[in-house]
XYZ file of C-alpha atoms in Angstrom:
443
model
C 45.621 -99.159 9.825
C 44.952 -96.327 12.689
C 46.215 -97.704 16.119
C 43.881 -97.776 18.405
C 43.066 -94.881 21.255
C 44.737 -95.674 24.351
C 42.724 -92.654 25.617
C 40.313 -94.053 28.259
C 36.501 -92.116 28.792
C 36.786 -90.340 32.092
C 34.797 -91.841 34.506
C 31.301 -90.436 35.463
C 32.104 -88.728 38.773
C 34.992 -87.239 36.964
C 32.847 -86.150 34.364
C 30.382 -83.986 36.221
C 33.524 -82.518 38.387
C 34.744 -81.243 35.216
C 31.518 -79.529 34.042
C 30.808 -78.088 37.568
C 34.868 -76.597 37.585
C 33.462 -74.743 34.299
C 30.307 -73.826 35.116
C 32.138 -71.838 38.166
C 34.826 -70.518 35.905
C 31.922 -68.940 33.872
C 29.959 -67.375 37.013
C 33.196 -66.270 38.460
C 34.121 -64.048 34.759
C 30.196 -63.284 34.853
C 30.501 -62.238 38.190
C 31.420 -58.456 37.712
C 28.823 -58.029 35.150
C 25.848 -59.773 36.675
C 26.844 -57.090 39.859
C 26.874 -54.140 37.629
C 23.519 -55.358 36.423
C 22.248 -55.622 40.072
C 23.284 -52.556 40.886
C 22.528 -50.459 37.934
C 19.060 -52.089 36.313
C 17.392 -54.853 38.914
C 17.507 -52.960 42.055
C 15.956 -49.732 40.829
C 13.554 -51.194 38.859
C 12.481 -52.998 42.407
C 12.838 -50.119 44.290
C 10.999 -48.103 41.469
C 8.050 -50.702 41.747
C 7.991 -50.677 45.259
C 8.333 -46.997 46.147
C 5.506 -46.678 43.474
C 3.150 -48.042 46.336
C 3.702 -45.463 48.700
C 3.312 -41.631 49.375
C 4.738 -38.552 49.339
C 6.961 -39.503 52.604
C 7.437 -43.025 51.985
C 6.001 -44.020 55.146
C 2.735 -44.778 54.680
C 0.862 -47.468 52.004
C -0.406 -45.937 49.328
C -1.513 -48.771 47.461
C -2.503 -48.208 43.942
C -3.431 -44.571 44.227
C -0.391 -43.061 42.190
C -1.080 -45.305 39.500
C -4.566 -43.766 39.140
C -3.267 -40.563 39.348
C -1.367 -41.633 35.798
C -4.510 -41.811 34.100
C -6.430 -38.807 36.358
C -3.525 -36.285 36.777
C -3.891 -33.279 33.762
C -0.168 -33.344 33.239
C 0.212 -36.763 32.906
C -2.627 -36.941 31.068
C -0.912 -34.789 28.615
C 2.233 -36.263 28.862
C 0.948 -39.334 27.813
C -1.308 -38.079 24.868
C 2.005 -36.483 23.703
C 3.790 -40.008 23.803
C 1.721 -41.688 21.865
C 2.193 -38.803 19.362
C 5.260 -39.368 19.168
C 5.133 -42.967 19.157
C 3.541 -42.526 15.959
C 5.187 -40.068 14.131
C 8.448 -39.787 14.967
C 9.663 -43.388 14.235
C 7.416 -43.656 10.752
C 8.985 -40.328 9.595
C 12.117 -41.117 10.897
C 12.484 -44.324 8.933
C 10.182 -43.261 6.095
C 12.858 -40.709 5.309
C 15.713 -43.324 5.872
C 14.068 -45.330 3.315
C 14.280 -42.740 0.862
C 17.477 -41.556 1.658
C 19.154 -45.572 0.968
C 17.214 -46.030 -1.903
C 18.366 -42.784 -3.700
C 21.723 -42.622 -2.942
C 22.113 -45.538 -3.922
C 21.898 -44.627 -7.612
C 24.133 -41.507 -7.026
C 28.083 -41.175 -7.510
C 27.824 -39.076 -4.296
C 25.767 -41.285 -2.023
C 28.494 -42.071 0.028
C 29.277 -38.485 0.601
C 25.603 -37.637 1.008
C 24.868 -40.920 4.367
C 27.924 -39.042 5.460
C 26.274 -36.052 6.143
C 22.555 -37.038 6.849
C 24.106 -39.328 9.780
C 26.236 -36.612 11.276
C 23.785 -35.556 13.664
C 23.675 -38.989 15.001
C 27.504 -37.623 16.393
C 25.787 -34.715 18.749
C 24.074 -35.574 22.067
C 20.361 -34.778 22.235
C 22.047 -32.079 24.813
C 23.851 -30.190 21.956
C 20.511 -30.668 19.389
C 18.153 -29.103 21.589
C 20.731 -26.391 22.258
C 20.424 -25.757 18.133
C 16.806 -26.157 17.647
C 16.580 -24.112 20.889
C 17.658 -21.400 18.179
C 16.581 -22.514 14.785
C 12.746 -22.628 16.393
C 13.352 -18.684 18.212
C 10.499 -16.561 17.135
C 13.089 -13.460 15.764
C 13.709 -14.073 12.370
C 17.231 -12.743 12.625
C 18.157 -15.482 15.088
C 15.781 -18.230 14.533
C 16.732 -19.997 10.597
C 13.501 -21.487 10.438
C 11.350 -17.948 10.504
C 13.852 -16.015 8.792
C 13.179 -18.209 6.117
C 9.608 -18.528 6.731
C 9.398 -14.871 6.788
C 11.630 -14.573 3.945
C 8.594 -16.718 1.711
C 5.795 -14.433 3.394
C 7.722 -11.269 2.147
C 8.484 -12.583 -1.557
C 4.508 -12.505 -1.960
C 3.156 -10.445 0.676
C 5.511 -7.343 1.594
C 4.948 -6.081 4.567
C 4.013 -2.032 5.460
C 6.632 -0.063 5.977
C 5.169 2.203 8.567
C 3.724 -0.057 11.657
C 4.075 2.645 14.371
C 3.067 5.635 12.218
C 0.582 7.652 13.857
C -1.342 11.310 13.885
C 0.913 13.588 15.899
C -0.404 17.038 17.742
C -2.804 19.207 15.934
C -3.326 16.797 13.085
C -6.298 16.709 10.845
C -6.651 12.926 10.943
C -8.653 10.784 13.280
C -8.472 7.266 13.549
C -10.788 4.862 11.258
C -11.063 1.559 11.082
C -7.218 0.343 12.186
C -6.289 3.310 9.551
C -6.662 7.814 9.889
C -9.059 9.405 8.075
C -9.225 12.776 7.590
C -11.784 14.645 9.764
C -12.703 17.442 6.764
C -13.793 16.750 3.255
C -11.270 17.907 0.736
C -11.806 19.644 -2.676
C -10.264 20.645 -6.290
C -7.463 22.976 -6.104
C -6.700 22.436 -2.160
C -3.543 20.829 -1.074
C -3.648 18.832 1.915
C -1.073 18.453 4.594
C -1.232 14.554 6.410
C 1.314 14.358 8.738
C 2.563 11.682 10.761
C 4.821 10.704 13.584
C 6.261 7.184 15.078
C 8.227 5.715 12.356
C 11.400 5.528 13.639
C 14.858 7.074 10.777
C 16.245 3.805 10.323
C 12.840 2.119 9.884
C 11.729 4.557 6.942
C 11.672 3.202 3.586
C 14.837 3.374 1.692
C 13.889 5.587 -1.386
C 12.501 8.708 1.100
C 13.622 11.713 0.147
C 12.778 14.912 1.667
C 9.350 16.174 2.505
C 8.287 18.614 0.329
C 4.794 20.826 0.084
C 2.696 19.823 -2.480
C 1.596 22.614 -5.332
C -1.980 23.218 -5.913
C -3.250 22.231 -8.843
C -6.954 23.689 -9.683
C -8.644 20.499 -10.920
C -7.101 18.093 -8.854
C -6.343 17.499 -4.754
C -2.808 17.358 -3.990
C -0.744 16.743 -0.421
C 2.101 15.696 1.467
C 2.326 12.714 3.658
C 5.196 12.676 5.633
C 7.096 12.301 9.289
C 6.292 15.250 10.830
C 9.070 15.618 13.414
C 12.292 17.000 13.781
C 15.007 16.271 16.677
C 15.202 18.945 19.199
C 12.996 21.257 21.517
C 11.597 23.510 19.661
C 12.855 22.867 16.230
C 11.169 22.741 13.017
C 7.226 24.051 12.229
C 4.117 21.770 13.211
C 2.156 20.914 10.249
C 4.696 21.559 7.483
C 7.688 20.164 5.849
C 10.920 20.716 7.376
C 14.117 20.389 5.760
C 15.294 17.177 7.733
C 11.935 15.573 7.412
C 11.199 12.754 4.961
C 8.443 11.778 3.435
C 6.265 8.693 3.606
C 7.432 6.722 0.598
C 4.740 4.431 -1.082
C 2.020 5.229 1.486
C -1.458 4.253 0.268
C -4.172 7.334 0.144
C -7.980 6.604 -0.521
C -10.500 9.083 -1.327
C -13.626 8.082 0.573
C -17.159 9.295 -0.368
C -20.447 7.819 1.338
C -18.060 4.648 2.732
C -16.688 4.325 -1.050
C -13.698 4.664 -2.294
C -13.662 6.546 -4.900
C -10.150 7.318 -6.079
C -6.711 6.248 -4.500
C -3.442 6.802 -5.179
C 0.350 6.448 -3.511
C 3.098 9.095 -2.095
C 5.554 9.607 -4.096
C 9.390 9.345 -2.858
C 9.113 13.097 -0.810
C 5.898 12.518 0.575
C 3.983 14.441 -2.252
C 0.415 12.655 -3.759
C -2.263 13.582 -6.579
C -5.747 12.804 -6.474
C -8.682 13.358 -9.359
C -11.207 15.411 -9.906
C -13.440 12.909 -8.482
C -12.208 13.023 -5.159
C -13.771 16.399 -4.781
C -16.149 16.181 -1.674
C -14.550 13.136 -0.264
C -12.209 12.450 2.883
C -8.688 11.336 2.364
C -8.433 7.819 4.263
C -5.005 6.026 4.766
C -6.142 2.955 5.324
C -4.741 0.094 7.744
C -2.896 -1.721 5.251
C -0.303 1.487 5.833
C -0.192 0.295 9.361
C -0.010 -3.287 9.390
C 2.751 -4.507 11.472
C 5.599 -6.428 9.892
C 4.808 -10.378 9.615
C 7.195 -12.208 12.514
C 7.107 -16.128 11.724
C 5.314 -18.608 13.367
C 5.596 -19.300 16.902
C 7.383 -22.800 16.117
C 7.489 -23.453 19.644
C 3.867 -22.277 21.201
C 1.354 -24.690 22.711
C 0.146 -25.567 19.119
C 3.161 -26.490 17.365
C 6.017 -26.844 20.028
C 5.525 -31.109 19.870
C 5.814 -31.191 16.037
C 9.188 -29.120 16.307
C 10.605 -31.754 18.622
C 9.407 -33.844 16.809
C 10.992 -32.971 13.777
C 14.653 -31.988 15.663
C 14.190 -35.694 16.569
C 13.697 -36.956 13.026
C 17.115 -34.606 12.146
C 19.154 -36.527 14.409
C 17.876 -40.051 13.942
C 16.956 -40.420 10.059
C 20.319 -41.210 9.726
C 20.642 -43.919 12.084
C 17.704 -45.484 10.096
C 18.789 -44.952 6.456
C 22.182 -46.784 7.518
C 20.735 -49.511 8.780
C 18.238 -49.669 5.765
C 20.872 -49.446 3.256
C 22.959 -52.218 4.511
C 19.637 -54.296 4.636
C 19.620 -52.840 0.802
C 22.535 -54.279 0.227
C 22.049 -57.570 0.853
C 18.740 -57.698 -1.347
C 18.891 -60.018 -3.695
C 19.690 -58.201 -7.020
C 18.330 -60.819 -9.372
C 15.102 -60.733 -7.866
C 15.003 -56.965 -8.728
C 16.732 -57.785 -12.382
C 14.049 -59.997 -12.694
C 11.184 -57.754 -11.817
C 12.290 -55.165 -13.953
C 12.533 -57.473 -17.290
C 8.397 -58.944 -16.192
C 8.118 -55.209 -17.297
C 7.608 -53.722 -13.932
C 8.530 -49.936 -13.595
C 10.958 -48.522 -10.919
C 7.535 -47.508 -8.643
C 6.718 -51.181 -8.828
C 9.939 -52.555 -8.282
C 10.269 -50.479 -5.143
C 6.857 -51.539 -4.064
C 6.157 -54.557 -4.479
C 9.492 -56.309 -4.274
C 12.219 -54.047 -2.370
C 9.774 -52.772 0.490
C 8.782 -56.700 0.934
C 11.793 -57.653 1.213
C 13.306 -54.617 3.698
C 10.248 -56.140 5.904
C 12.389 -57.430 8.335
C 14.977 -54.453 8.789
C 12.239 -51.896 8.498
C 10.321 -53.675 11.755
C 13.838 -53.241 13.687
C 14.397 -49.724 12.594
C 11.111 -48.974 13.604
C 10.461 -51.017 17.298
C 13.881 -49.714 18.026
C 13.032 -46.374 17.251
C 9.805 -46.758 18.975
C 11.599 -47.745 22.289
C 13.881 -44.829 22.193
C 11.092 -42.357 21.596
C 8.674 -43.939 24.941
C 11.908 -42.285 27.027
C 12.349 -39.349 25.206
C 13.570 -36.613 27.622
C 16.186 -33.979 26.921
C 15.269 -32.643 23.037
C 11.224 -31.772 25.533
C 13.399 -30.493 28.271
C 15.899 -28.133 26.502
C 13.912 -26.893 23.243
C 10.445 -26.501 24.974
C 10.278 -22.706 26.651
C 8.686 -22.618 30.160
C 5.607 -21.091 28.500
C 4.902 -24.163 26.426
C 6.704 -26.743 28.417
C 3.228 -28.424 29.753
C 1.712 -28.451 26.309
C 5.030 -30.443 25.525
C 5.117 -32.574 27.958
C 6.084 -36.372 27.624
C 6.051 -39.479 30.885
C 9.892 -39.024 31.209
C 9.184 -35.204 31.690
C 6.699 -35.470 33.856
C 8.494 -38.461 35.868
C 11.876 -36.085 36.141
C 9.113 -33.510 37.213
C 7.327 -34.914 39.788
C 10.176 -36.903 41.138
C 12.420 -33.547 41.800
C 10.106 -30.519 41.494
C 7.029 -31.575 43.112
C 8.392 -33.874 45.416
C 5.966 -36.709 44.736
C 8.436 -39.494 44.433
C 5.500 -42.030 44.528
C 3.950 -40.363 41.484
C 7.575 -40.376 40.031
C 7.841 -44.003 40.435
C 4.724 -45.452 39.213
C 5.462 -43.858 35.850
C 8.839 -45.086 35.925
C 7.215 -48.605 36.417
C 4.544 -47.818 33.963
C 7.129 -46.875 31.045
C 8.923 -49.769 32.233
C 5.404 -51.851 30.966
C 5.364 -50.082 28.096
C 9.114 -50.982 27.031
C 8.506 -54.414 27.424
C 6.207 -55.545 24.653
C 7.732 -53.737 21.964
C 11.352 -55.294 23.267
C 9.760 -58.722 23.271
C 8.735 -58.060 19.854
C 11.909 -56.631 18.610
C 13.254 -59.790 20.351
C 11.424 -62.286 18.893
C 11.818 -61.066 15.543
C 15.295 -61.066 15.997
C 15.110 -64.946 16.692
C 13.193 -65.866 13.964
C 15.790 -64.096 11.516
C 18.446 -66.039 13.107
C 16.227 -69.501 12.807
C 16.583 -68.442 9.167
């Protein structure tokens, strides 16, 4: 038999002493931290919310005027037209892609090696990744990656002209037509006919040039010479005709032109030399502008059209990563006879994934996404950095404009009611997130 306690209840005075000696022991190691939480979150969110009702100065009421100007103001118009662009895109993509990227590597020896590398960027501040997409996005395609390769494509099925800048030097019998030179004479059997041309600069000539020569007559055809009429030096080399250091337009395009028709056309050879028909007796030689067409540059990846979408995507680089990590591990918890099961109903791998996986990621795809959608309401430094001064106002987003107007335009008031009306914006989508979280725990 147990002997009995000899421990006696402490009395009720005693009782609440105890609890009120702990409750102070808690404030007192809660102390610091409820400070730093003064200081650094509830004081300038009540300074932000009052300053936000008062001008310019700060000495005079303003009342609720910079909180119309939100919703009257062009930029912040924009900016917050932008926002809710992103709001939609860039966390859906983000975790779209992080969906795929669990799922398949997954099923791969590799996949291990693979998360590695799609959540490296997730290691670089937005600082550094708007330094790099500064230069993937630049419109030269021998420092921007993403037009070299663009322009790369274009090229593969749509080479571009070799002689942009060529053009009809002194004394020359062409005369411009139509973005192209046309010749201002009719030609005939058995002539030869000189078309020369200046502008194109050595290096920029086409690699198989050889040396102008002068064409032979020939008596039922038209012959000629196309070529760069210009040799370095005062006074060197004859006007009109092949010199020995001058090359000859390689590949250029020559139409015979009768009554607005084209009636024969054919290409210089290597030295500049061409042959024509019989049938272009009577007509006028025509290069025409496809000669002339300047070389294809890219697309302006960060003009007014497209500079939010290239955020956008730098965005998705860094932080599809974050999302397929926190999918997969959500992916591994998945109950694998429920899939097992699925699969022997008959269901294919499409199925499986849609009607049983996604269902059950619910829950982990909602927090990828809110918290996602939270991160991209303050989105500041990949707009700042990557966005040129040119297009910065067509990329504009409310932290932007709030950094903006608080130190550039010195409207502080301005500044602060969109600080305030972020803040309003960040709450319901924490509350959610929040919540959610709760009910998984009740679970």
């Amino acid at each position: 038999m147990a002997a009995p306690s000899t421990t006696a209840p402490a009395p009720p005075g005693r009782r609440g002493s105890v609890t009120g000696t702990r409750r102070s022991v808690a404030v007192l190691f809660l102390l610091p931290a409820l400070v730093l939480l003064g200081a650094l979150v509830v004081y300038p969110i009540g300074y932000s919310l009052i300053r936000s009702f008062y001008n310019a100065n700060g000495d005079g009421f303003a009342g609720f005027d910079n909180y119309k100007a939100i919703f009257t103001d062009d930029g912040i118009r924009t900016a917050l037209k932008n926002n809710v662009i992103w709001v939609v895109f860039a966390p859906t993509v983000s975790t779209a892609l992080g969906l795929i990227f669990a799922v398949l590597t997954e099923r791969v020896r590799w996949g291990t090696a693979f998360k590695l590398v799609v959540f490296m960027p997730m290691a670089i501040s937005m600082l550094a990744a708007g330094i790099i997409f500064r230069l993937v996005y630049d419109q030269d395609p021998d420092k921007g990656v993403a037009n070299a390769v663009w322009v790369g494509i274009h090229d593969t099925f749509a080479q571009s002209s070799a002689f942009p800048n060529a053009h009809p030097g002194r004394e020359s019998p062409l005369k411009a037509d139509q973005g192209g030179f046309i010749t201002a004479a009719t030609v005939h059997t058995g002539q030869t006919v000189a078309l020369p041309l200046v502008g194109v600069a050595p290096d920029q000539m086409p690699g198989g040039a050889k040396k102008a020569v002068a064409a032979k007559a020939d008596p039922g055809k038209i012959t000629g010479t196309a070529w760069q009429d210009f040799t370095r030096g005062k006074g060197v080399g004859t006007l009109g005709a092949p010199d020995p250091s001058e090359l000859g337009y390689d590949g250029m395009r020559i139409e015979a032109v009768k009554n607005g028709k084209v009636v024969a056309s054919t290409k210089a050879a290597a030295d500049g030399t061409f042959t024509l028909p019989a049938a272009a007796d009577g007509a006028q030689l025509r290069l025409p502008a496809s000669n002339f067409k300047q070389p294809y540059n890219g697309v302006d990846w960060l003009g007014p059209s497209l500079v939010t979408p290239a955020i956008i995507g730098s965005y998705v680089w860094m932080w599809a990563g974050f999302a397929m990590v926190l999918i997969a591990a959500g992916l591994a918890g998945l109950p694998r006879e429920l899939l097992e099961a699925a699969r022997v109903d008959g269901a294919t791998e499409w199925q499986v994934f849609r009607k049983v996986t996604i269902p059950l990621l619910a829950p982990v795809l909602a927090v990828v996404t809110v918290t996602l959608m939270i991160n991209v309401l303050k989105v500041f430094d990949l707009v700042y950095i990557i966005a040129p001064g040119s297009s910065q106002d067509d990329a504009n987003v409310l932290a932007l404009e709030l950094y903006r107007k608080g130190f550039s335009e010195g409207q502080p008031g301005i500044a602060s009611a969109i600080a305030v009306f972020l803040l309003l914006l960040v709450i319901p989508v924490m509350w959610f997130n929040v919540r959610r979280l709760r009910r998984e725990e009740r679970r």
